[in-house]
Amino acid sequence: MLPGSRKPRFGWLDALILALVAGGIGYVFLQVGEVLNYQWKWSALPRFVLRYDEATASWIPNLLLLGVLTTLRLSIWGSLIGLVLGVLVGLLRVSPNLALRMFGTSYVETIRNIPPLVFLFIFFFFFASQLIPLTGIAPAVRSASPETLAVLNVLFGEPRQLTSFLSAAIALGMFGASYVAEIIRGGIESIEPGQWEAAKALGLRRGVTLRKIILPQALARVWPPLANEVILLVKFSSLASLVSVPDLTFQANQVGVTTRGMFEVWLVVAAIYFVICFGLASTFSALEKRSNRHLAR
Protein backbone atom coordinates (compact mmCIF):
# COMPACT_ATOMS: atom_id res chain seq x y z
CA MET A 1 0.00 0.00 0.00
CA LEU A 2 1.35 3.44 -0.95
CA PRO A 3 2.16 5.93 1.83
CA GLY A 4 -0.84 8.11 2.60
CA SER A 5 -3.30 5.83 0.82
CA ARG A 6 -6.37 4.62 2.65
CA LYS A 7 -7.25 1.00 3.22
CA PRO A 8 -9.81 -0.07 0.57
CA ARG A 9 -13.35 -0.58 1.88
CA PHE A 10 -16.17 -2.83 0.76
CA GLY A 11 -18.61 -0.54 -1.08
CA TRP A 12 -21.83 -0.69 -3.00
CA LEU A 13 -20.06 -1.45 -6.28
CA ASP A 14 -18.39 -4.50 -4.70
CA ALA A 15 -21.77 -5.68 -3.41
CA LEU A 16 -23.30 -5.21 -6.87
CA ILE A 17 -20.54 -7.22 -8.54
CA LEU A 18 -20.89 -10.05 -6.01
CA ALA A 19 -24.65 -10.07 -6.50
CA LEU A 20 -24.24 -10.29 -10.29
CA VAL A 21 -21.74 -13.13 -9.96
CA ALA A 22 -24.00 -15.03 -7.54
CA GLY A 23 -26.97 -14.47 -9.86
CA GLY A 24 -24.98 -15.74 -12.85
CA ILE A 25 -23.93 -18.88 -11.00
CA GLY A 26 -27.50 -19.49 -9.85
CA TYR A 27 -28.77 -19.01 -13.41
CA VAL A 28 -26.29 -21.57 -14.77
CA PHE A 29 -27.33 -24.13 -12.13
CA LEU A 30 -30.99 -23.48 -12.97
CA GLN A 31 -30.42 -23.90 -16.70
CA VAL A 32 -28.52 -27.14 -16.21
CA GLY A 33 -31.32 -28.55 -14.08
CA GLU A 34 -34.26 -27.39 -16.18
CA VAL A 35 -33.05 -27.06 -19.79
CA LEU A 36 -30.76 -30.10 -19.82
CA ASN A 37 -33.04 -32.00 -17.43
CA TYR A 38 -29.99 -32.92 -15.39
CA GLN A 39 -30.43 -34.61 -12.03
CA TRP A 40 -27.82 -33.37 -9.57
CA LYS A 41 -26.07 -36.15 -7.60
CA TRP A 42 -24.19 -34.26 -4.90
CA SER A 43 -24.88 -36.94 -2.30
CA ALA A 44 -22.74 -39.44 -4.22
CA LEU A 45 -19.51 -37.46 -3.83
CA PRO A 46 -18.70 -37.59 -0.07
CA ARG A 47 -18.02 -41.32 -0.15
CA PHE A 48 -15.31 -40.72 -2.73
CA VAL A 49 -13.51 -38.35 -0.35
CA LEU A 50 -13.30 -40.68 2.65
CA ARG A 51 -14.26 -44.31 3.03
CA TYR A 52 -14.56 -46.59 6.02
CA ASP A 53 -12.00 -49.39 6.05
CA GLU A 54 -13.36 -52.37 7.95
CA ALA A 55 -9.92 -54.01 8.19
CA THR A 56 -8.50 -51.11 10.21
CA ALA A 57 -11.85 -49.90 11.59
CA SER A 58 -11.04 -46.33 10.54
CA TRP A 59 -11.78 -43.74 7.87
CA ILE A 60 -9.15 -43.56 5.12
CA PRO A 61 -8.75 -41.31 2.05
CA ASN A 62 -10.69 -42.30 -1.03
CA LEU A 63 -10.18 -41.37 -4.69
CA LEU A 64 -10.71 -37.60 -4.57
CA LEU A 65 -8.62 -37.02 -1.45
CA LEU A 66 -5.89 -39.33 -2.76
CA GLY A 67 -5.93 -37.32 -5.98
CA VAL A 68 -5.51 -34.06 -4.04
CA LEU A 69 -2.52 -35.49 -2.17
CA THR A 70 -0.92 -36.66 -5.43
CA THR A 71 -1.49 -33.24 -7.00
CA LEU A 72 0.18 -31.55 -4.03
CA ARG A 73 3.14 -33.94 -4.16
CA LEU A 74 3.49 -33.46 -7.91
CA SER A 75 3.30 -29.67 -7.57
CA ILE A 76 5.86 -29.58 -4.76
CA TRP A 77 8.42 -31.76 -6.54
CA GLY A 78 7.82 -30.07 -9.89
CA SER A 79 8.23 -26.63 -8.30
CA LEU A 80 11.44 -27.63 -6.51
CA ILE A 81 12.94 -29.04 -9.69
CA GLY A 82 11.77 -26.04 -11.70
CA LEU A 83 13.14 -23.46 -9.27
CA VAL A 84 16.53 -25.12 -8.78
CA LEU A 85 17.03 -25.94 -12.45
CA GLY A 86 15.62 -22.56 -13.50
CA VAL A 87 18.11 -20.66 -11.32
CA LEU A 88 21.00 -22.70 -12.76
CA VAL A 89 19.88 -22.16 -16.35
CA GLY A 90 19.25 -18.47 -15.62
CA LEU A 91 22.85 -18.15 -14.42
CA LEU A 92 24.01 -19.83 -17.63
CA ARG A 93 22.03 -17.24 -19.61
CA VAL A 94 24.13 -14.41 -18.15
CA SER A 95 27.44 -16.30 -18.10
CA PRO A 96 30.43 -14.58 -19.79
CA ASN A 97 31.26 -17.98 -21.32
CA LEU A 98 29.75 -18.18 -24.80
CA ALA A 99 29.28 -21.97 -24.78
CA LEU A 100 27.43 -21.90 -21.44
CA ARG A 101 25.34 -18.95 -22.56
CA MET A 102 24.37 -20.72 -25.80
CA PHE A 103 23.47 -23.89 -23.87
CA GLY A 104 21.19 -21.93 -21.55
CA THR A 105 19.59 -20.09 -24.46
CA SER A 106 19.03 -23.34 -26.38
CA TYR A 107 17.39 -24.95 -23.36
CA VAL A 108 15.02 -22.02 -22.79
CA GLU A 109 14.08 -21.45 -26.42
CA THR A 110 13.56 -25.15 -27.17
CA ILE A 111 11.30 -25.97 -24.22
CA ARG A 112 9.37 -22.68 -24.18
CA ASN A 113 8.32 -23.18 -27.78
CA ILE A 114 6.92 -26.68 -27.26
CA PRO A 115 3.39 -27.05 -25.84
CA PRO A 116 3.52 -28.45 -22.29
CA LEU A 117 1.39 -31.48 -23.17
CA VAL A 118 3.61 -32.38 -26.13
CA PHE A 119 6.74 -31.98 -24.00
CA LEU A 120 5.19 -34.15 -21.27
CA PHE A 121 4.40 -36.92 -23.75
CA ILE A 122 7.85 -36.81 -25.34
CA PHE A 123 9.62 -36.83 -21.98
CA PHE A 124 7.35 -39.47 -20.46
CA PHE A 125 7.73 -42.01 -23.22
CA PHE A 126 11.49 -41.46 -23.46
CA PHE A 127 12.17 -41.24 -19.73
CA ALA A 128 9.91 -44.08 -18.70
CA SER A 129 10.90 -46.46 -21.48
CA GLN A 130 14.61 -45.66 -21.81
CA LEU A 131 16.06 -44.12 -18.66
CA ILE A 132 14.07 -45.70 -15.83
CA PRO A 133 15.24 -49.26 -16.64
CA LEU A 134 18.85 -48.03 -16.53
CA THR A 135 18.45 -46.63 -13.02
CA GLY A 136 17.20 -49.88 -11.51
CA ILE A 137 14.47 -48.03 -9.60
CA ALA A 138 11.71 -50.51 -10.39
CA PRO A 139 13.55 -53.62 -9.07
CA ALA A 140 14.71 -51.65 -6.02
CA VAL A 141 11.14 -50.65 -5.20
CA ARG A 142 9.88 -54.21 -5.59
CA SER A 143 12.50 -55.49 -3.15
CA ALA A 144 12.27 -52.57 -0.71
CA SER A 145 11.42 -53.06 2.95
CA PRO A 146 7.99 -52.05 4.31
CA GLU A 147 9.60 -49.07 6.07
CA THR A 148 11.14 -47.83 2.81
CA LEU A 149 7.85 -48.31 0.97
CA ALA A 150 6.09 -46.28 3.65
CA VAL A 151 8.54 -43.40 3.17
CA LEU A 152 8.17 -43.58 -0.62
CA ASN A 153 4.41 -43.54 -0.21
CA VAL A 154 4.58 -40.31 1.79
CA LEU A 155 7.02 -38.59 -0.56
CA PHE A 156 5.84 -39.83 -3.95
CA GLY A 157 2.56 -41.66 -3.47
CA GLU A 158 1.85 -45.26 -4.38
CA PRO A 159 5.25 -46.97 -5.02
CA ARG A 160 3.92 -48.90 -8.02
CA GLN A 161 3.20 -45.51 -9.66
CA LEU A 162 6.70 -44.20 -8.93
CA THR A 163 7.89 -44.35 -12.55
CA SER A 164 4.95 -42.34 -13.87
CA PHE A 165 5.15 -39.89 -10.97
CA LEU A 166 8.87 -39.20 -11.40
CA SER A 167 8.49 -38.79 -15.16
CA ALA A 168 5.68 -36.28 -14.76
CA ALA A 169 7.37 -34.36 -11.93
CA ILE A 170 10.67 -34.01 -13.80
CA ALA A 171 8.90 -33.05 -17.04
CA LEU A 172 6.86 -30.37 -15.26
CA GLY A 173 9.98 -29.13 -13.48
CA MET A 174 11.97 -28.90 -16.69
CA PHE A 175 9.14 -27.07 -18.43
CA GLY A 176 8.75 -24.62 -15.55
CA ALA A 177 12.52 -24.13 -15.38
CA SER A 178 12.55 -22.63 -18.88
CA TYR A 179 10.32 -19.79 -17.63
CA VAL A 180 12.04 -19.45 -14.27
CA ALA A 181 15.36 -19.09 -16.10
CA GLU A 182 14.09 -16.07 -18.02
CA ILE A 183 12.76 -14.52 -14.82
CA ILE A 184 16.14 -14.98 -13.12
CA ARG A 185 17.97 -13.59 -16.15
CA GLY A 186 15.75 -10.52 -16.18
CA GLY A 187 16.25 -10.03 -12.44
CA ILE A 188 20.05 -10.23 -12.72
CA GLU A 189 20.17 -7.87 -15.68
CA SER A 190 17.98 -5.37 -13.80
CA ILE A 191 20.73 -4.83 -11.21
CA GLU A 192 22.64 -1.64 -11.84
CA PRO A 193 25.99 -2.21 -13.65
CA GLY A 194 27.67 -0.01 -11.06
CA GLN A 195 27.33 -2.78 -8.48
CA TRP A 196 29.32 -5.14 -10.68
CA GLU A 197 31.97 -2.48 -11.18
CA ALA A 198 32.14 -1.66 -7.46
CA ALA A 199 32.57 -5.33 -6.56
CA LYS A 200 35.29 -5.69 -9.18
CA ALA A 201 37.07 -2.63 -7.80
CA LEU A 202 37.04 -4.27 -4.37
CA GLY A 203 38.73 -7.33 -5.83
CA LEU A 204 35.74 -9.67 -5.61
CA ARG A 205 35.56 -12.48 -8.12
CA ARG A 206 32.54 -12.73 -10.40
CA GLY A 207 31.21 -15.83 -8.67
CA VAL A 208 31.39 -14.22 -5.24
CA THR A 209 29.80 -11.03 -6.54
CA LEU A 210 26.98 -12.97 -8.15
CA ARG A 211 26.34 -15.15 -5.10
CA LYS A 212 26.58 -12.55 -2.35
CA ILE A 213 25.55 -9.27 -3.99
CA ILE A 214 23.69 -9.64 -7.28
CA LEU A 215 21.63 -12.83 -6.90
CA PRO A 216 20.02 -11.94 -3.51
CA GLN A 217 18.83 -8.61 -4.92
CA ALA A 218 17.63 -10.24 -8.15
CA LEU A 219 15.62 -12.87 -6.27
CA ALA A 220 13.99 -10.18 -4.14
CA ARG A 221 12.94 -8.31 -7.29
CA VAL A 222 11.54 -11.33 -9.15
CA TRP A 223 9.64 -12.83 -6.22
CA PRO A 224 6.14 -12.12 -7.65
CA PRO A 225 6.72 -13.73 -11.08
CA LEU A 226 8.43 -16.72 -9.44
CA ALA A 227 5.39 -17.18 -7.20
CA ASN A 228 3.18 -16.97 -10.27
CA GLU A 229 5.18 -19.75 -11.94
CA VAL A 230 4.60 -22.01 -8.94
CA ILE A 231 0.85 -21.39 -9.17
CA LEU A 232 0.88 -22.07 -12.91
CA LEU A 233 2.75 -25.32 -12.27
CA VAL A 234 -0.02 -26.45 -9.92
CA LYS A 235 -2.52 -25.98 -12.74
CA PHE A 236 -0.22 -27.59 -15.32
CA SER A 237 0.06 -30.63 -13.03
CA SER A 238 -3.40 -31.67 -14.22
CA LEU A 239 -1.78 -32.70 -17.51
CA ALA A 240 -0.07 -35.56 -15.67
CA SER A 241 -3.41 -37.37 -15.61
CA LEU A 242 -2.88 -38.09 -19.32
CA VAL A 243 0.18 -40.23 -18.53
CA SER A 244 -1.68 -42.26 -15.88
CA VAL A 245 -0.54 -40.32 -12.81
CA PRO A 246 -3.46 -40.64 -10.34
CA ASP A 247 -3.71 -36.94 -9.54
CA LEU A 248 -6.90 -35.03 -8.80
CA THR A 249 -7.91 -34.73 -12.46
CA PHE A 250 -7.32 -38.43 -13.11
CA GLN A 251 -9.28 -39.51 -10.03
CA ALA A 252 -12.07 -37.05 -10.76
CA ASN A 253 -12.55 -38.62 -14.17
CA GLN A 254 -12.85 -42.04 -12.53
CA VAL A 255 -15.41 -40.72 -10.05
CA GLY A 256 -17.36 -38.97 -12.79
CA VAL A 257 -17.62 -42.17 -14.83
CA THR A 258 -18.66 -44.16 -11.74
CA THR A 259 -21.32 -41.74 -10.48
CA ARG A 260 -22.33 -40.30 -13.86
CA GLY A 261 -22.20 -36.94 -12.14
CA MET A 262 -19.73 -35.12 -14.37
CA PHE A 263 -21.04 -31.63 -13.54
CA GLU A 264 -20.76 -32.16 -9.79
CA VAL A 265 -17.33 -33.77 -9.93
CA TRP A 266 -15.72 -31.13 -12.12
CA LEU A 267 -17.27 -28.29 -10.18
CA VAL A 268 -15.77 -29.75 -7.01
CA VAL A 269 -12.41 -30.24 -8.75
CA ALA A 270 -12.46 -26.65 -9.98
CA ALA A 271 -13.20 -25.47 -6.44
CA ILE A 272 -10.33 -27.53 -5.04
CA TYR A 273 -7.85 -26.14 -7.58
CA PHE A 274 -9.14 -22.65 -6.83
CA VAL A 275 -8.62 -23.11 -3.08
CA ILE A 276 -5.08 -24.42 -3.62
CA CYS A 277 -4.06 -21.69 -6.07
CA PHE A 278 -5.79 -18.88 -4.17
CA GLY A 279 -4.20 -20.08 -0.94
CA LEU A 280 -0.76 -20.05 -2.58
CA ALA A 281 -1.38 -16.60 -4.06
CA SER A 282 -2.43 -15.21 -0.67
CA THR A 283 0.57 -16.81 1.03
CA PHE A 284 3.03 -15.48 -1.54
CA SER A 285 1.42 -12.02 -1.33
CA ALA A 286 1.82 -11.98 2.45
CA LEU A 287 5.45 -13.09 2.15
CA GLU A 288 6.11 -10.40 -0.46
CA LYS A 289 4.68 -7.68 1.79
CA ARG A 290 6.73 -8.95 4.71
CA SER A 291 9.86 -8.97 2.55
CA ASN A 292 9.18 -5.43 1.35
CA ARG A 293 8.76 -4.21 4.93
CA HIS A 294 12.04 -5.89 5.89
CA LEU A 295 13.88 -4.29 2.96
CA ALA A 296 12.39 -0.88 3.75
CA ARG A 297 13.95 -0.85 7.23
CSV table of C-alpha atoms in Angstrom, one decimal:
chain,number,residue,atom,x,y,z
A,1,MET,CA,0.0,0.0,0.0
A,2,LEU,CA,1.4,3.4,-1.0
A,3,PRO,CA,2.2,5.9,1.8
A,4,GLY,CA,-0.8,8.1,2.6
A,5,SER,CA,-3.3,5.8,0.8
A,6,ARG,CA,-6.4,4.6,2.6
A,7,LYS,CA,-7.3,1.0,3.2
A,8,PRO,CA,-9.8,-0.1,0.6
A,9,ARG,CA,-13.4,-0.6,1.9
A,10,PHE,CA,-16.2,-2.8,0.8
A,11,GLY,CA,-18.6,-0.5,-1.1
A,12,TRP,CA,-21.8,-0.7,-3.0
A,13,LEU,CA,-20.1,-1.5,-6.3
A,14,ASP,CA,-18.4,-4.5,-4.7
A,15,ALA,CA,-21.8,-5.7,-3.4
A,16,LEU,CA,-23.3,-5.2,-6.9
A,17,ILE,CA,-20.5,-7.2,-8.5
A,18,LEU,CA,-20.9,-10.0,-6.0
A,19,ALA,CA,-24.6,-10.1,-6.5
A,20,LEU,CA,-24.2,-10.3,-10.3
A,21,VAL,CA,-21.7,-13.1,-10.0
A,22,ALA,CA,-24.0,-15.0,-7.5
A,23,GLY,CA,-27.0,-14.5,-9.9
A,24,GLY,CA,-25.0,-15.7,-12.8
A,25,ILE,CA,-23.9,-18.9,-11.0
A,26,GLY,CA,-27.5,-19.5,-9.9
A,27,TYR,CA,-28.8,-19.0,-13.4
A,28,VAL,CA,-26.3,-21.6,-14.8
A,29,PHE,CA,-27.3,-24.1,-12.1
A,30,LEU,CA,-31.0,-23.5,-13.0
A,31,GLN,CA,-30.4,-23.9,-16.7
A,32,VAL,CA,-28.5,-27.1,-16.2
A,33,GLY,CA,-31.3,-28.6,-14.1
A,34,GLU,CA,-34.3,-27.4,-16.2
A,35,VAL,CA,-33.0,-27.1,-19.8
A,36,LEU,CA,-30.8,-30.1,-19.8
A,37,ASN,CA,-33.0,-32.0,-17.4
A,38,TYR,CA,-30.0,-32.9,-15.4
A,39,GLN,CA,-30.4,-34.6,-12.0
A,40,TRP,CA,-27.8,-33.4,-9.6
A,41,LYS,CA,-26.1,-36.1,-7.6
A,42,TRP,CA,-24.2,-34.3,-4.9
A,43,SER,CA,-24.9,-36.9,-2.3
A,44,ALA,CA,-22.7,-39.4,-4.2
A,45,LEU,CA,-19.5,-37.5,-3.8
A,46,PRO,CA,-18.7,-37.6,-0.1
A,47,ARG,CA,-18.0,-41.3,-0.1
A,48,PHE,CA,-15.3,-40.7,-2.7
A,49,VAL,CA,-13.5,-38.3,-0.3
A,50,LEU,CA,-13.3,-40.7,2.7
A,51,ARG,CA,-14.3,-44.3,3.0
A,52,TYR,CA,-14.6,-46.6,6.0
A,53,ASP,CA,-12.0,-49.4,6.1
A,54,GLU,CA,-13.4,-52.4,7.9
A,55,ALA,CA,-9.9,-54.0,8.2
A,56,THR,CA,-8.5,-51.1,10.2
A,57,ALA,CA,-11.9,-49.9,11.6
A,58,SER,CA,-11.0,-46.3,10.5
A,59,TRP,CA,-11.8,-43.7,7.9
A,60,ILE,CA,-9.2,-43.6,5.1
A,61,PRO,CA,-8.8,-41.3,2.0
A,62,ASN,CA,-10.7,-42.3,-1.0
A,63,LEU,CA,-10.2,-41.4,-4.7
A,64,LEU,CA,-10.7,-37.6,-4.6
A,65,LEU,CA,-8.6,-37.0,-1.5
A,66,LEU,CA,-5.9,-39.3,-2.8
A,67,GLY,CA,-5.9,-37.3,-6.0
A,68,VAL,CA,-5.5,-34.1,-4.0
A,69,LEU,CA,-2.5,-35.5,-2.2
A,70,THR,CA,-0.9,-36.7,-5.4
A,71,THR,CA,-1.5,-33.2,-7.0
A,72,LEU,CA,0.2,-31.6,-4.0
A,73,ARG,CA,3.1,-33.9,-4.2
A,74,LEU,CA,3.5,-33.5,-7.9
A,75,SER,CA,3.3,-29.7,-7.6
A,76,ILE,CA,5.9,-29.6,-4.8
A,77,TRP,CA,8.4,-31.8,-6.5
A,78,GLY,CA,7.8,-30.1,-9.9
A,79,SER,CA,8.2,-26.6,-8.3
A,80,LEU,CA,11.4,-27.6,-6.5
A,81,ILE,CA,12.9,-29.0,-9.7
A,82,GLY,CA,11.8,-26.0,-11.7
A,83,LEU,CA,13.1,-23.5,-9.3
A,84,VAL,CA,16.5,-25.1,-8.8
A,85,LEU,CA,17.0,-25.9,-12.4
A,86,GLY,CA,15.6,-22.6,-13.5
A,87,VAL,CA,18.1,-20.7,-11.3
A,88,LEU,CA,21.0,-22.7,-12.8
A,89,VAL,CA,19.9,-22.2,-16.3
A,90,GLY,CA,19.3,-18.5,-15.6
A,91,LEU,CA,22.8,-18.2,-14.4
A,92,LEU,CA,24.0,-19.8,-17.6
A,93,ARG,CA,22.0,-17.2,-19.6
A,94,VAL,CA,24.1,-14.4,-18.2
A,95,SER,CA,27.4,-16.3,-18.1
A,96,PRO,CA,30.4,-14.6,-19.8
A,97,ASN,CA,31.3,-18.0,-21.3
A,98,LEU,CA,29.7,-18.2,-24.8
A,99,ALA,CA,29.3,-22.0,-24.8
A,100,LEU,CA,27.4,-21.9,-21.4
A,101,ARG,CA,25.3,-18.9,-22.6
A,102,MET,CA,24.4,-20.7,-25.8
A,103,PHE,CA,23.5,-23.9,-23.9
A,104,GLY,CA,21.2,-21.9,-21.5
A,105,THR,CA,19.6,-20.1,-24.5
A,106,SER,CA,19.0,-23.3,-26.4
A,107,TYR,CA,17.4,-25.0,-23.4
A,108,VAL,CA,15.0,-22.0,-22.8
A,109,GLU,CA,14.1,-21.5,-26.4
A,110,THR,CA,13.6,-25.1,-27.2
A,111,ILE,CA,11.3,-26.0,-24.2
A,112,ARG,CA,9.4,-22.7,-24.2
A,113,ASN,CA,8.3,-23.2,-27.8
A,114,ILE,CA,6.9,-26.7,-27.3
A,115,PRO,CA,3.4,-27.0,-25.8
A,116,PRO,CA,3.5,-28.5,-22.3
A,117,LEU,CA,1.4,-31.5,-23.2
A,118,VAL,CA,3.6,-32.4,-26.1
A,119,PHE,CA,6.7,-32.0,-24.0
A,120,LEU,CA,5.2,-34.1,-21.3
A,121,PHE,CA,4.4,-36.9,-23.7
A,122,ILE,CA,7.9,-36.8,-25.3
A,123,PHE,CA,9.6,-36.8,-22.0
A,124,PHE,CA,7.3,-39.5,-20.5
A,125,PHE,CA,7.7,-42.0,-23.2
A,126,PHE,CA,11.5,-41.5,-23.5
A,127,PHE,CA,12.2,-41.2,-19.7
A,128,ALA,CA,9.9,-44.1,-18.7
A,129,SER,CA,10.9,-46.5,-21.5
A,130,GLN,CA,14.6,-45.7,-21.8
A,131,LEU,CA,16.1,-44.1,-18.7
A,132,ILE,CA,14.1,-45.7,-15.8
A,133,PRO,CA,15.2,-49.3,-16.6
A,134,LEU,CA,18.9,-48.0,-16.5
A,135,THR,CA,18.4,-46.6,-13.0
A,136,GLY,CA,17.2,-49.9,-11.5
A,137,ILE,CA,14.5,-48.0,-9.6
A,138,ALA,CA,11.7,-50.5,-10.4
A,139,PRO,CA,13.5,-53.6,-9.1
A,140,ALA,CA,14.7,-51.6,-6.0
A,141,VAL,CA,11.1,-50.6,-5.2
A,142,ARG,CA,9.9,-54.2,-5.6
A,143,SER,CA,12.5,-55.5,-3.2
A,144,ALA,CA,12.3,-52.6,-0.7
A,145,SER,CA,11.4,-53.1,2.9
A,146,PRO,CA,8.0,-52.0,4.3
A,147,GLU,CA,9.6,-49.1,6.1
A,148,THR,CA,11.1,-47.8,2.8
A,149,LEU,CA,7.9,-48.3,1.0
A,150,ALA,CA,6.1,-46.3,3.7
A,151,VAL,CA,8.5,-43.4,3.2
A,152,LEU,CA,8.2,-43.6,-0.6
A,153,ASN,CA,4.4,-43.5,-0.2
A,154,VAL,CA,4.6,-40.3,1.8
A,155,LEU,CA,7.0,-38.6,-0.6
A,156,PHE,CA,5.8,-39.8,-4.0
A,157,GLY,CA,2.6,-41.7,-3.5
A,158,GLU,CA,1.8,-45.3,-4.4
A,159,PRO,CA,5.3,-47.0,-5.0
A,160,ARG,CA,3.9,-48.9,-8.0
A,161,GLN,CA,3.2,-45.5,-9.7
A,162,LEU,CA,6.7,-44.2,-8.9
A,163,THR,CA,7.9,-44.4,-12.6
A,164,SER,CA,5.0,-42.3,-13.9
A,165,PHE,CA,5.1,-39.9,-11.0
A,166,LEU,CA,8.9,-39.2,-11.4
A,167,SER,CA,8.5,-38.8,-15.2
A,168,ALA,CA,5.7,-36.3,-14.8
A,169,ALA,CA,7.4,-34.4,-11.9
A,170,ILE,CA,10.7,-34.0,-13.8
A,171,ALA,CA,8.9,-33.1,-17.0
A,172,LEU,CA,6.9,-30.4,-15.3
A,173,GLY,CA,10.0,-29.1,-13.5
A,174,MET,CA,12.0,-28.9,-16.7
A,175,PHE,CA,9.1,-27.1,-18.4
A,176,GLY,CA,8.8,-24.6,-15.5
A,177,ALA,CA,12.5,-24.1,-15.4
A,178,SER,CA,12.5,-22.6,-18.9
A,179,TYR,CA,10.3,-19.8,-17.6
A,180,VAL,CA,12.0,-19.5,-14.3
A,181,ALA,CA,15.4,-19.1,-16.1
A,182,GLU,CA,14.1,-16.1,-18.0
A,183,ILE,CA,12.8,-14.5,-14.8
A,184,ILE,CA,16.1,-15.0,-13.1
A,185,ARG,CA,18.0,-13.6,-16.2
A,186,GLY,CA,15.7,-10.5,-16.2
A,187,GLY,CA,16.3,-10.0,-12.4
A,188,ILE,CA,20.0,-10.2,-12.7
A,189,GLU,CA,20.2,-7.9,-15.7
A,190,SER,CA,18.0,-5.4,-13.8
A,191,ILE,CA,20.7,-4.8,-11.2
A,192,GLU,CA,22.6,-1.6,-11.8
A,193,PRO,CA,26.0,-2.2,-13.6
A,194,GLY,CA,27.7,0.0,-11.1
A,195,GLN,CA,27.3,-2.8,-8.5
A,196,TRP,CA,29.3,-5.1,-10.7
A,197,GLU,CA,32.0,-2.5,-11.2
A,198,ALA,CA,32.1,-1.7,-7.5
A,199,ALA,CA,32.6,-5.3,-6.6
A,200,LYS,CA,35.3,-5.7,-9.2
A,201,ALA,CA,37.1,-2.6,-7.8
A,202,LEU,CA,37.0,-4.3,-4.4
A,203,GLY,CA,38.7,-7.3,-5.8
A,204,LEU,CA,35.7,-9.7,-5.6
A,205,ARG,CA,35.6,-12.5,-8.1
A,206,ARG,CA,32.5,-12.7,-10.4
A,207,GLY,CA,31.2,-15.8,-8.7
A,208,VAL,CA,31.4,-14.2,-5.2
A,209,THR,CA,29.8,-11.0,-6.5
A,210,LEU,CA,27.0,-13.0,-8.2
A,211,ARG,CA,26.3,-15.2,-5.1
A,212,LYS,CA,26.6,-12.6,-2.3
A,213,ILE,CA,25.5,-9.3,-4.0
A,214,ILE,CA,23.7,-9.6,-7.3
A,215,LEU,CA,21.6,-12.8,-6.9
A,216,PRO,CA,20.0,-11.9,-3.5
A,217,GLN,CA,18.8,-8.6,-4.9
A,218,ALA,CA,17.6,-10.2,-8.1
A,219,LEU,CA,15.6,-12.9,-6.3
A,220,ALA,CA,14.0,-10.2,-4.1
A,221,ARG,CA,12.9,-8.3,-7.3
A,222,VAL,CA,11.5,-11.3,-9.1
A,223,TRP,CA,9.6,-12.8,-6.2
A,224,PRO,CA,6.1,-12.1,-7.7
A,225,PRO,CA,6.7,-13.7,-11.1
A,226,LEU,CA,8.4,-16.7,-9.4
A,227,ALA,CA,5.4,-17.2,-7.2
A,228,ASN,CA,3.2,-17.0,-10.3
A,229,GLU,CA,5.2,-19.7,-11.9
A,230,VAL,CA,4.6,-22.0,-8.9
A,231,ILE,CA,0.9,-21.4,-9.2
A,232,LEU,CA,0.9,-22.1,-12.9
A,233,LEU,CA,2.8,-25.3,-12.3
A,234,VAL,CA,0.0,-26.4,-9.9
A,235,LYS,CA,-2.5,-26.0,-12.7
A,236,PHE,CA,-0.2,-27.6,-15.3
A,237,SER,CA,0.1,-30.6,-13.0
A,238,SER,CA,-3.4,-31.7,-14.2
A,239,LEU,CA,-1.8,-32.7,-17.5
A,240,ALA,CA,-0.1,-35.6,-15.7
A,241,SER,CA,-3.4,-37.4,-15.6
A,242,LEU,CA,-2.9,-38.1,-19.3
A,243,VAL,CA,0.2,-40.2,-18.5
A,244,SER,CA,-1.7,-42.3,-15.9
A,245,VAL,CA,-0.5,-40.3,-12.8
A,246,PRO,CA,-3.5,-40.6,-10.3
A,247,ASP,CA,-3.7,-36.9,-9.5
A,248,LEU,CA,-6.9,-35.0,-8.8
A,249,THR,CA,-7.9,-34.7,-12.5
A,250,PHE,CA,-7.3,-38.4,-13.1
A,251,GLN,CA,-9.3,-39.5,-10.0
A,252,ALA,CA,-12.1,-37.1,-10.8
A,253,ASN,CA,-12.5,-38.6,-14.2
A,254,GLN,CA,-12.9,-42.0,-12.5
A,255,VAL,CA,-15.4,-40.7,-10.0
A,256,GLY,CA,-17.4,-39.0,-12.8
A,257,VAL,CA,-17.6,-42.2,-14.8
A,258,THR,CA,-18.7,-44.2,-11.7
A,259,THR,CA,-21.3,-41.7,-10.5
A,260,ARG,CA,-22.3,-40.3,-13.9
A,261,GLY,CA,-22.2,-36.9,-12.1
A,262,MET,CA,-19.7,-35.1,-14.4
A,263,PHE,CA,-21.0,-31.6,-13.5
A,264,GLU,CA,-20.8,-32.2,-9.8
A,265,VAL,CA,-17.3,-33.8,-9.9
A,266,TRP,CA,-15.7,-31.1,-12.1
A,267,LEU,CA,-17.3,-28.3,-10.2
A,268,VAL,CA,-15.8,-29.8,-7.0
A,269,VAL,CA,-12.4,-30.2,-8.8
A,270,ALA,CA,-12.5,-26.6,-10.0
A,271,ALA,CA,-13.2,-25.5,-6.4
A,272,ILE,CA,-10.3,-27.5,-5.0
A,273,TYR,CA,-7.8,-26.1,-7.6
A,274,PHE,CA,-9.1,-22.6,-6.8
A,275,VAL,CA,-8.6,-23.1,-3.1
A,276,ILE,CA,-5.1,-24.4,-3.6
A,277,CYS,CA,-4.1,-21.7,-6.1
A,278,PHE,CA,-5.8,-18.9,-4.2
A,279,GLY,CA,-4.2,-20.1,-0.9
A,280,LEU,CA,-0.8,-20.1,-2.6
A,281,ALA,CA,-1.4,-16.6,-4.1
A,282,SER,CA,-2.4,-15.2,-0.7
A,283,THR,CA,0.6,-16.8,1.0
A,284,PHE,CA,3.0,-15.5,-1.5
A,285,SER,CA,1.4,-12.0,-1.3
A,286,ALA,CA,1.8,-12.0,2.4
A,287,LEU,CA,5.5,-13.1,2.2
A,288,GLU,CA,6.1,-10.4,-0.5
A,289,LYS,CA,4.7,-7.7,1.8
A,290,ARG,CA,6.7,-9.0,4.7
A,291,SER,CA,9.9,-9.0,2.6
A,292,ASN,CA,9.2,-5.4,1.3
A,293,ARG,CA,8.8,-4.2,4.9
A,294,HIS,CA,12.0,-5.9,5.9
A,295,LEU,CA,13.9,-4.3,3.0
A,296,ALA,CA,12.4,-0.9,3.7
A,297,ARG,CA,13.9,-0.8,7.2
